[in-house]
Coordinates of C-alpha atoms (C1' of nucleotides) in Angstrom, one line a residue:
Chain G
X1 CA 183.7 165.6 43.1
X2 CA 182.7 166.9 46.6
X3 CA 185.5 166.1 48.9
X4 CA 184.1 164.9 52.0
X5 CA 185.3 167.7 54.7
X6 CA 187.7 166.1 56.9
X7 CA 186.1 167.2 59.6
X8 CA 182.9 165.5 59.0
X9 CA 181.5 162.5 60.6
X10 CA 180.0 159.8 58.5
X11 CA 176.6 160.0 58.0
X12 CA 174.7 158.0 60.4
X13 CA 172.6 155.3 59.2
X14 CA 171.7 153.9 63.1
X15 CA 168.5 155.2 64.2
X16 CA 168.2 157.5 67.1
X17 CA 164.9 157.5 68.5
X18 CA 164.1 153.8 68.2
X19 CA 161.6 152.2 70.4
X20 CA 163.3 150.8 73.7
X21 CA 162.0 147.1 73.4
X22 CA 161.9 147.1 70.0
X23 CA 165.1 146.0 68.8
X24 CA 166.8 146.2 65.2
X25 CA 165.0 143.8 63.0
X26 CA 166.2 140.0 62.2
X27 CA 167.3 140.6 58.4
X28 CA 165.5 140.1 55.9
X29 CA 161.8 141.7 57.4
X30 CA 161.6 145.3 56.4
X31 CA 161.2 147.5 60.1
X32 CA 157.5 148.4 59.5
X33 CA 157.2 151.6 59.5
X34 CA 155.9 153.0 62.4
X35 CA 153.6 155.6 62.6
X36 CA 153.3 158.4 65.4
X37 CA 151.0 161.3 66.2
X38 CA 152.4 164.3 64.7
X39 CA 153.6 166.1 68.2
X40 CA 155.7 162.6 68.6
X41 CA 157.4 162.6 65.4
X42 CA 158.0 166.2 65.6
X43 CA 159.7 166.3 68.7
X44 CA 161.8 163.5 68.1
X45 CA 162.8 165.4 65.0
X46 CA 163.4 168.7 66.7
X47 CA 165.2 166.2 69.3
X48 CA 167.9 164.8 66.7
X49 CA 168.3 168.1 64.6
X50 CA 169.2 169.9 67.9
X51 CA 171.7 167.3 68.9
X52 CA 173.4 167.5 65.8
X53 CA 173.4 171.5 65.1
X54 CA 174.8 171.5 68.4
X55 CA 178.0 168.9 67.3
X56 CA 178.6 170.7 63.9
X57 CA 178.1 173.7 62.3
X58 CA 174.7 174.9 60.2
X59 CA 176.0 174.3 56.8
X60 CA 177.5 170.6 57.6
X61 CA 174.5 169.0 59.3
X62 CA 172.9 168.5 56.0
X63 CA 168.7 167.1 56.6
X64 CA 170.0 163.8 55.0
X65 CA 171.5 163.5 58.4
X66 CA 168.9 165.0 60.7
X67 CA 166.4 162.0 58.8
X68 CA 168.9 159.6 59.3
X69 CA 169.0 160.3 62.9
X70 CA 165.8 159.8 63.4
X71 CA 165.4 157.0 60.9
X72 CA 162.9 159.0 58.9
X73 CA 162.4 159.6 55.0
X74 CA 164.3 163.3 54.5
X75 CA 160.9 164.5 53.3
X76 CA 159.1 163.9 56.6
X77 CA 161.3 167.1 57.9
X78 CA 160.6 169.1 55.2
X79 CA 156.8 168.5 56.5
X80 CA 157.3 169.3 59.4
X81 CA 159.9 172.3 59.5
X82 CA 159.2 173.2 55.9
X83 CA 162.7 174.2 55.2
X84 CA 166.6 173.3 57.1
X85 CA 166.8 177.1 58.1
X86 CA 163.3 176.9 59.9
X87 CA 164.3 174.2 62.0
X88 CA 167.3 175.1 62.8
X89 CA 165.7 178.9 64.0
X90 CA 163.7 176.6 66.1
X91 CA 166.3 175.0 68.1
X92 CA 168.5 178.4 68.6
X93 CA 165.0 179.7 69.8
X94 CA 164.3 177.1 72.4
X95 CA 167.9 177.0 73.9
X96 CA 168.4 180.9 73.9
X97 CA 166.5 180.8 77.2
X98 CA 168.3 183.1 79.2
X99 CA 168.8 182.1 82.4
X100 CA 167.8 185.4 84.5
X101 CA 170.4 187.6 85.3
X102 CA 168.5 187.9 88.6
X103 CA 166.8 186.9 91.5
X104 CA 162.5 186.6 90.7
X105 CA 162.2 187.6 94.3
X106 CA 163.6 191.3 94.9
X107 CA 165.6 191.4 98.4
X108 CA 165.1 194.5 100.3
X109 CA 167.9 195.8 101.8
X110 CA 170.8 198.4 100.8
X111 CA 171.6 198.4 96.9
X112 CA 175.0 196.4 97.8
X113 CA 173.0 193.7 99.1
X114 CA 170.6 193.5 96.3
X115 CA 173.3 193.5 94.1
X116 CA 175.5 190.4 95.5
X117 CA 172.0 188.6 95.9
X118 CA 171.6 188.8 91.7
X119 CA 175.0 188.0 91.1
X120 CA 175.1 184.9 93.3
X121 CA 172.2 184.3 91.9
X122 CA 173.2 184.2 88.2
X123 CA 176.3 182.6 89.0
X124 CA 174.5 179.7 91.0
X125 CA 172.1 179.3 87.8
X126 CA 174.7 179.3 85.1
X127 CA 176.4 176.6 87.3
X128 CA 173.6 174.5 87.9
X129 CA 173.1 174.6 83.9
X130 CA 176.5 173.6 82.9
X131 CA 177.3 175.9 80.3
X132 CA 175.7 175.1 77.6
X133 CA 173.6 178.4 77.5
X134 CA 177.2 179.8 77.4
X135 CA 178.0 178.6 74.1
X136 CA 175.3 179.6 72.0
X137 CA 176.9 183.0 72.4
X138 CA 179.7 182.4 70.5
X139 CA 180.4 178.4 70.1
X140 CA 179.3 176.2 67.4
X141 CA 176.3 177.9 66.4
X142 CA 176.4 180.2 63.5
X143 CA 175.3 183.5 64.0
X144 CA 172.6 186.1 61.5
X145 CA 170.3 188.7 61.2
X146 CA 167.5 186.3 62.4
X147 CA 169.4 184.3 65.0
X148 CA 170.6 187.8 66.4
X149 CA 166.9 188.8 66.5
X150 CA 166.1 185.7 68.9
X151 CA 169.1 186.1 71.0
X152 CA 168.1 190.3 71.5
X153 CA 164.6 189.2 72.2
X154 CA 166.2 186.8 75.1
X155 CA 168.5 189.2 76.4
X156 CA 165.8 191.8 76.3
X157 CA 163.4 189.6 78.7
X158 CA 166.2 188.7 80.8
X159 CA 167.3 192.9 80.9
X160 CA 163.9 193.8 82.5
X161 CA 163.9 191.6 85.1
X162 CA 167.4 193.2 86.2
X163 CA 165.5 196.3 85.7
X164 CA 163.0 195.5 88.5
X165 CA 165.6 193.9 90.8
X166 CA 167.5 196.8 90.8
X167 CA 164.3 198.9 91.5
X168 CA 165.1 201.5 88.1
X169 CA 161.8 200.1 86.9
X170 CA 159.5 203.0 88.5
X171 CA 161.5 206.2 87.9
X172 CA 160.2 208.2 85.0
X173 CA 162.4 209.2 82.0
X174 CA 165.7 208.1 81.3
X175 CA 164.4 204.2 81.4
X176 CA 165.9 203.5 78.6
X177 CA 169.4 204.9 78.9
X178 CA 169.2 202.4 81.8
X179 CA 168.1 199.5 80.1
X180 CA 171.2 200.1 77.6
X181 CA 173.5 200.3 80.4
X182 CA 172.4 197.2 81.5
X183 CA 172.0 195.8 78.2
X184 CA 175.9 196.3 78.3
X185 CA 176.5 194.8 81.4
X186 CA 174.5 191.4 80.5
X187 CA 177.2 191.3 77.9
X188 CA 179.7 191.9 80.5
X189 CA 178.2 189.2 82.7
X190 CA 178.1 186.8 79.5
X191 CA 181.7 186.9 79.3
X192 CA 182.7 187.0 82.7
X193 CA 181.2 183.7 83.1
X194 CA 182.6 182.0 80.3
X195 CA 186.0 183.2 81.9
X196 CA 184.8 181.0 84.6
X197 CA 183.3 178.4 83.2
X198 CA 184.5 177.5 80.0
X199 CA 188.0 179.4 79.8
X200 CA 188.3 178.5 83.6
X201 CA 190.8 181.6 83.6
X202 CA 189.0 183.2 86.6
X203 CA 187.7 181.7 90.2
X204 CA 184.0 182.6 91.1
X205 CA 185.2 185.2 93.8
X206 CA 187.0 187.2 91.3
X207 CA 183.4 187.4 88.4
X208 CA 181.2 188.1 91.6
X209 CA 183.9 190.8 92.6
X210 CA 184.0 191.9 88.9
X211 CA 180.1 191.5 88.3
X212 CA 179.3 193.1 91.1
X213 CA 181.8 196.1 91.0
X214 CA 180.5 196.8 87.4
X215 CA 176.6 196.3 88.3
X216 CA 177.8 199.0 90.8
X217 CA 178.7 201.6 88.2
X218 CA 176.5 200.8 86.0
X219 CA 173.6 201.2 88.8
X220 CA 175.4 204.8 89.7
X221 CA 175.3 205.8 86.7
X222 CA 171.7 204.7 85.9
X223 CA 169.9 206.1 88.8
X224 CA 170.9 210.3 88.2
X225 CA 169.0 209.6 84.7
X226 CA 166.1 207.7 86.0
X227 CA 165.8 210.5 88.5
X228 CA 165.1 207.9 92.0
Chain H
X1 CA 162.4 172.6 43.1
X2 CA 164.7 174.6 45.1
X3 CA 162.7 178.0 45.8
X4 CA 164.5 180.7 46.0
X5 CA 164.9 182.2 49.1
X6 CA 162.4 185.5 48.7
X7 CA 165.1 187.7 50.6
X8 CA 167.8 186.7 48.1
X9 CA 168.7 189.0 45.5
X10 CA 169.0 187.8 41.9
X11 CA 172.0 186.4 41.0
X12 CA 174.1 189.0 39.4
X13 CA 175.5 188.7 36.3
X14 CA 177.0 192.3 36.0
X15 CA 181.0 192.7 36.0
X16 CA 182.2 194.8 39.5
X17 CA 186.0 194.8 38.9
X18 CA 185.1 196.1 35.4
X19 CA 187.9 198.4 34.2
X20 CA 186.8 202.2 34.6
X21 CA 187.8 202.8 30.4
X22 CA 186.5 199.5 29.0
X23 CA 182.9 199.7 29.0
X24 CA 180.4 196.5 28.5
X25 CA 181.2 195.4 24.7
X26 CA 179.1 196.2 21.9
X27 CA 176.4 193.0 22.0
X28 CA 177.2 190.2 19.7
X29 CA 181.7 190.9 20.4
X30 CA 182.3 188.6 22.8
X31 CA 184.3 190.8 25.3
X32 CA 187.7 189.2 25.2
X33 CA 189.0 187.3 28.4
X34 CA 191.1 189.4 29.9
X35 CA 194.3 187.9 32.0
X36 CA 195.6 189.3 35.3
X37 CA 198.4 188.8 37.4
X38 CA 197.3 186.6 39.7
X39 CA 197.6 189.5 42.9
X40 CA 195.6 191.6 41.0
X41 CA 192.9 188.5 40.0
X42 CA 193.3 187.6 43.5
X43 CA 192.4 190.9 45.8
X44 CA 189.2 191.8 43.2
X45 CA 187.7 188.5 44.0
X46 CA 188.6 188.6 47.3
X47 CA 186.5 192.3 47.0
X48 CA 183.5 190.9 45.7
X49 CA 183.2 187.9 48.3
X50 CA 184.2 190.4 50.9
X51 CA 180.8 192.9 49.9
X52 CA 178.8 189.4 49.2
X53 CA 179.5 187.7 52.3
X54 CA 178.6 191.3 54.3
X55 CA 175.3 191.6 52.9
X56 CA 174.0 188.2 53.2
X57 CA 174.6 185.0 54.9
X58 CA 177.0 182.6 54.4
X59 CA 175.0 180.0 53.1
X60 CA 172.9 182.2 51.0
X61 CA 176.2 183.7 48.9
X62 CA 177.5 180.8 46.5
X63 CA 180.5 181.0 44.6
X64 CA 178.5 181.6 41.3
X65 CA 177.6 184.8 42.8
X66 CA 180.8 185.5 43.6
X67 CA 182.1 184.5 40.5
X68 CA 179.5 186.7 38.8
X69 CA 180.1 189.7 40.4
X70 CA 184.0 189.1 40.0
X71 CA 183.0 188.7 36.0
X72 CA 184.6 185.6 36.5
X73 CA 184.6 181.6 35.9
X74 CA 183.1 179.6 39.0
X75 CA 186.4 177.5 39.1
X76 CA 188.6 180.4 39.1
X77 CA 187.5 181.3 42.7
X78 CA 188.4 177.6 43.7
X79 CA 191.6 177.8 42.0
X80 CA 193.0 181.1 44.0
X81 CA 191.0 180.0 47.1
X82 CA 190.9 176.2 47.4
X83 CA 186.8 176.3 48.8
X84 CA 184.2 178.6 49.4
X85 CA 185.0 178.2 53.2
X86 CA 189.1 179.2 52.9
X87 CA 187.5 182.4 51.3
X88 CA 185.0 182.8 54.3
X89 CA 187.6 182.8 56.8
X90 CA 190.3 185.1 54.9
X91 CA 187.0 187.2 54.4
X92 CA 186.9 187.0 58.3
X93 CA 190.5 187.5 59.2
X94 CA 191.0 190.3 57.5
X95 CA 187.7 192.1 58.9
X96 CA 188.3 191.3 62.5
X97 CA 191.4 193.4 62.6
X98 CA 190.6 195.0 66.0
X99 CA 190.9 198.7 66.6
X100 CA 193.6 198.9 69.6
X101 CA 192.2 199.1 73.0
X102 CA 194.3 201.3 74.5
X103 CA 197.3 203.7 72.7
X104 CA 200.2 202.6 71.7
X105 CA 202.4 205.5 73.5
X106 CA 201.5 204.9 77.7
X107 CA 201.1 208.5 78.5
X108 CA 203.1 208.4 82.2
X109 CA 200.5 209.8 84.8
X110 CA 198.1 208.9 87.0
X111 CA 196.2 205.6 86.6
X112 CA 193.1 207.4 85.9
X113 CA 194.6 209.5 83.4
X114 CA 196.2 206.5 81.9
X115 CA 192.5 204.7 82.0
X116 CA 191.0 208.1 80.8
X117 CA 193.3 208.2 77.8
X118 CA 193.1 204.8 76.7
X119 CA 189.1 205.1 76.7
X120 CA 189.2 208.2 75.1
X121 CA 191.5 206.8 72.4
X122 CA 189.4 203.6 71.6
X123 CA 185.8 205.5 71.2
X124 CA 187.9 208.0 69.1
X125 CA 188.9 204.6 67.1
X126 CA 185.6 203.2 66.7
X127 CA 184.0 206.3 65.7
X128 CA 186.7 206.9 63.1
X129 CA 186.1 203.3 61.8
X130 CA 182.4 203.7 61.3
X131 CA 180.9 200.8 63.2
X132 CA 182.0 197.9 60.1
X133 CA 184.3 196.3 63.3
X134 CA 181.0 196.4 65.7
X135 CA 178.6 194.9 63.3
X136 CA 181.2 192.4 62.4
X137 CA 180.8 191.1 66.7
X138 CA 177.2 190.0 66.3
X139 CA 176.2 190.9 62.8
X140 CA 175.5 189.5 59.6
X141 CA 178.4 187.3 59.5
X142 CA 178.3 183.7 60.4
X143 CA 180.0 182.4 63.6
X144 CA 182.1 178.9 64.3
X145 CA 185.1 177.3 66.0
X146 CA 187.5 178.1 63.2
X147 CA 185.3 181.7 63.0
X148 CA 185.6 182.3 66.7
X149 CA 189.6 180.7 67.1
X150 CA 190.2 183.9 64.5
X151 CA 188.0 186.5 66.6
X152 CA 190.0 185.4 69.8
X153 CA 193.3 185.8 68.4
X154 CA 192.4 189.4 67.6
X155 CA 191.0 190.2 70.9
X156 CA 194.2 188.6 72.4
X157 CA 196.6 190.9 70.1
X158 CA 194.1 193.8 71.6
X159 CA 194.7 192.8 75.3
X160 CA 198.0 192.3 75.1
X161 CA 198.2 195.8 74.6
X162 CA 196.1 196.9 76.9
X163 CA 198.0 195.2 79.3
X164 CA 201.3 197.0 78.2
X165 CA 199.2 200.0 78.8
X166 CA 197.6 199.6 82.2
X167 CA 201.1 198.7 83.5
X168 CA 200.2 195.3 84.2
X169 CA 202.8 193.4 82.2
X170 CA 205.4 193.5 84.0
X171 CA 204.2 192.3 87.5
X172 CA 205.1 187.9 88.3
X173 CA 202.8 186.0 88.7
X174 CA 198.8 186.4 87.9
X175 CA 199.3 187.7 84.5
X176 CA 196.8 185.4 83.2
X177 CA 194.2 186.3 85.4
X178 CA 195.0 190.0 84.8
X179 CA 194.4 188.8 81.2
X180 CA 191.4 187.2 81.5
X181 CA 189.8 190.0 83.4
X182 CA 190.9 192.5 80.3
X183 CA 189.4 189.6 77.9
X184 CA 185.9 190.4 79.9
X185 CA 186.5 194.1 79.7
X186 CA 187.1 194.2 76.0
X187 CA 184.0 192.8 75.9
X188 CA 181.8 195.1 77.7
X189 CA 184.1 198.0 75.3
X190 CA 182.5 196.4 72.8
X191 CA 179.2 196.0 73.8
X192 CA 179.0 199.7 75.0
X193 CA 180.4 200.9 71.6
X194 CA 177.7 199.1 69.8
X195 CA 175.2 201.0 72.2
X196 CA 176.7 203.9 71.5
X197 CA 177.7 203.9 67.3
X198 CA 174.9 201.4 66.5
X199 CA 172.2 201.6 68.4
X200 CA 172.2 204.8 69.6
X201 CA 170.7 204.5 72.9
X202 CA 173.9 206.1 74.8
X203 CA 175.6 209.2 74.5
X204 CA 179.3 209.2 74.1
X205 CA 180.2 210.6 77.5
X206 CA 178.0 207.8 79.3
X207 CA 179.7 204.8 77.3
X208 CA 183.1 206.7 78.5
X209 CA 182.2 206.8 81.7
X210 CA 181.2 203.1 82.0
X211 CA 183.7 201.8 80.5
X212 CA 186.5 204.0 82.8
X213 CA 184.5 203.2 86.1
X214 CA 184.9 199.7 84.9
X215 CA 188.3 199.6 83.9
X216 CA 189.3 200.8 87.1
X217 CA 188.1 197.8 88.7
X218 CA 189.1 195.6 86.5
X219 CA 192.4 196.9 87.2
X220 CA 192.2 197.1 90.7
X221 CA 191.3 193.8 90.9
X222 CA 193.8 192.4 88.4
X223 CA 196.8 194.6 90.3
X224 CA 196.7 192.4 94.4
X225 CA 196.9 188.9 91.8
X226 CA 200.2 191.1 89.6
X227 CA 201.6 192.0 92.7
X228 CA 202.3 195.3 91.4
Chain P
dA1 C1' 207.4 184.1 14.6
dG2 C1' 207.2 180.1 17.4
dA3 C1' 207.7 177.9 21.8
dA4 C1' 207.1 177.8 26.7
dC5 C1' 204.4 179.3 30.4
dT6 C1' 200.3 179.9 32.9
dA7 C1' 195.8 182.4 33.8
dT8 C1' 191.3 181.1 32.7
dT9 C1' 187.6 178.5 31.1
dG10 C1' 183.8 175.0 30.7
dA11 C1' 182.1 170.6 31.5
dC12 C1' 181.6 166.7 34.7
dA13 C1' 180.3 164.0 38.9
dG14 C1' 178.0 164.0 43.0
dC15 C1' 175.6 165.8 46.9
dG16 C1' 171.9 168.7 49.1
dT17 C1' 167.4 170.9 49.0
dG18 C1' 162.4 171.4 48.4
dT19 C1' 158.2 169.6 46.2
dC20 C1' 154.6 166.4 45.3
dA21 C1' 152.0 162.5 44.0
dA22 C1' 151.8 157.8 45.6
dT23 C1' 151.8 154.5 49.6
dA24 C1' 150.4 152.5 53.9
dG25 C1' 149.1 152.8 58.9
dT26 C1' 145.0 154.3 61.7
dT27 C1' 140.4 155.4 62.7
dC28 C1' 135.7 155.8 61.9
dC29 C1' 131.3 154.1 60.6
dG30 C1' 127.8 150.8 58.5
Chain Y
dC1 C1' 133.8 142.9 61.2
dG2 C1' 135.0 145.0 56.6
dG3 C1' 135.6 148.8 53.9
dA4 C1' 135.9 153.8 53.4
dA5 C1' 138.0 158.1 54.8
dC6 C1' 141.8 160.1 56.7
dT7 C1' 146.6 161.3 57.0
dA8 C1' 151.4 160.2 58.4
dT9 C1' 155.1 158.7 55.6
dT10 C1' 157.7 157.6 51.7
dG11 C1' 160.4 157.9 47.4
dA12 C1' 161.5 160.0 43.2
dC13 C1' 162.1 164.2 40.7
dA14 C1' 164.1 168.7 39.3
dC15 C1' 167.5 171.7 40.0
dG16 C1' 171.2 174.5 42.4
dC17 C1' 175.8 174.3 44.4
dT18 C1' 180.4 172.5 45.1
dG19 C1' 185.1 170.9 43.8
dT20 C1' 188.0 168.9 40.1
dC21 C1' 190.4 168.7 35.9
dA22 C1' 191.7 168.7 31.2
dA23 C1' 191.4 172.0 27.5
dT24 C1' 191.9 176.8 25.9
dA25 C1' 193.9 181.2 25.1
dG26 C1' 196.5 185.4 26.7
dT27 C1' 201.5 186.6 27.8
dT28 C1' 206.4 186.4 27.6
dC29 C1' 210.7 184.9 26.2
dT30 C1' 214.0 183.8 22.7

DNA sequence: AGAACTATTGACAGCGTGTCAATAGTTCCG
DNA sequence: CGGAACTATTGACACGCTGTCAATAGTTCT
């Protein structure tokens, strides 16, 4: 038999997504099934399956569940996502939106100026978002080759716009040897803020003074090979 | 039907612990059961899953793979391991043995030389290991709570040394925040290492550089909370 | 040799997945 | 307004995977 995991919540039968003012149905008349328009149906799909890959982990949200939550046949997600895996790429996609690691607007002024700006700056976004961008890194989510590829691609974006802040964008060689460095650092800032956040190990003076210090180096070091 | 996922191999039905002398029976003998201790039974499954669960997902390596390529009976796996997910971890455990941050001898000196030497020690580390600890970070394997608890643990055992090594273990109060700042530091190691080994994108003597400069104010930052 | 022990097997029950033809809301057109 | 065309949605089917357990067959002891 297939012991139920322990750890597993019983499968919802309660809908999720069901109509405001329609409530449950007096017993005995079947809920007519309702029909939406396929962007409807899909997002409240995508809506269910995201909140529930975000409880559990990959293997134990089963698209039994996902159906149930949405008080949908299991074959409608099939439709829709054609496979679990495909849907579940989805969501890690959408919430690997990386908030930037800095400012949109470049500051002028002296490099240490520039350089608090971004950090306050990431700091300020990562607490108005409420760490939940921080646990994709390493939390509940299960981790491959094709969810790394997503979360490279985000980091990537986010990576060039430090690029520009820090003004290494225009120099001639060496670009990439920057864009590693920093590449590093974003990892460095990841973890610094889940110190903060999440472990709640470290005040926010200390990962500025920490963030900052290292963007520091890291900046140093960058600019002999960009040549500015 | 469930179709096969197109980047999954065949199942194997080839023996991988076969004995070197006994080669695959003349068809139509049915090659005789053979009996091991159960240590020996024990570590050559535990082999097969360990290869398996490197080269493809979690999900996408069943125990009748494992089985397979163990030249083995499905239920034999469960008997030695309880579920494919005790395996996983043990799988995990084992492969997240950390190579030490810092030596294990403090050379006395300067704290430079002492931040020199411990950098020094851990690329030489890494490179030694071949990069199967990096990939291991962000790689093929799958990541959740009881998956992360186990990586923590093992970045805690590495910091604890680091600590010992920087000095900072003996100071009062603060230690946790000297901790948490090595926590965040082990993490940018890791991250330059991977830029370094895997991707290539830095040369040896940059990563060593970042890391020191950063080190250095990690530690300087950590020492004032110590009191040292 | 036979008995006791135990490593190993094979079959069973049940869940999870992807597919596909059938069903039932919705819309369009005479 | 009524039926036809369209398509969102369902339900059942085939099959793989998992964990359990009694039966089987090597090994060891006497």
């Amino acid at each position: 038999m297939n012991r139920p995991d322990p750890a597993r919540p019983p499968a919802r039968t309660a809908r999720d997504g069901e109509v405001p003012g329609v409530g449950p149905s007096p017993a005995g008349t079947r809920p007519t099934r309702q029909r939406l328009s396929p962007d409807e149906r899909r997002r409240q799909i995508f809506a269910c399956a995201q909140r529930l890959f975000s409880e559990r982990r990959y293997e134990d949200v089963s698209t039994t569940d996902i159906a149930a939550a949405a008080g949908v046949a299991r074959g409608l997600v099939n439709h829709y996502f054609g496979n679990k895996r495909g849907l579940y790429l989805e969501v890690v996609r959408l919430n690997s939106t990386v908030p930037a690691l800095a400012v949109a607007t470049l500051p002028a002024g002296t490099l240490q100026e520039r350089i608090d700006a971004s950090v306050t700056w990431f700091l300020d976004t990562l607490q108005a978002n409420g760490g939940t961008w921080l646990a994709l890194g390493s939390g509940g989510m299960g981790r491959d080759a094709d969810v790394e590829r997503i979360l490279v691609k985000a980091e990537d974006d986010s990576v060039e716009r430090l690029m520009e802040a820090m003004g290494l964008d225009r120099g001639g060689a060496g670009q990439d040897q920057a864009r590693a460095l920093l590449r590093v650092y974003a990892q460095l800032a990841r973890s610094g803020a889940r110190e903060w956040l999440l472990r709640k190990s470290l005040g926010r003076g200390q990962v500025h003074a920490l963030l900052a210090g290292t963007l520091m180096v890291v900046v140093r070091e960058a600019v002999p090979a960009v040549g500015v």
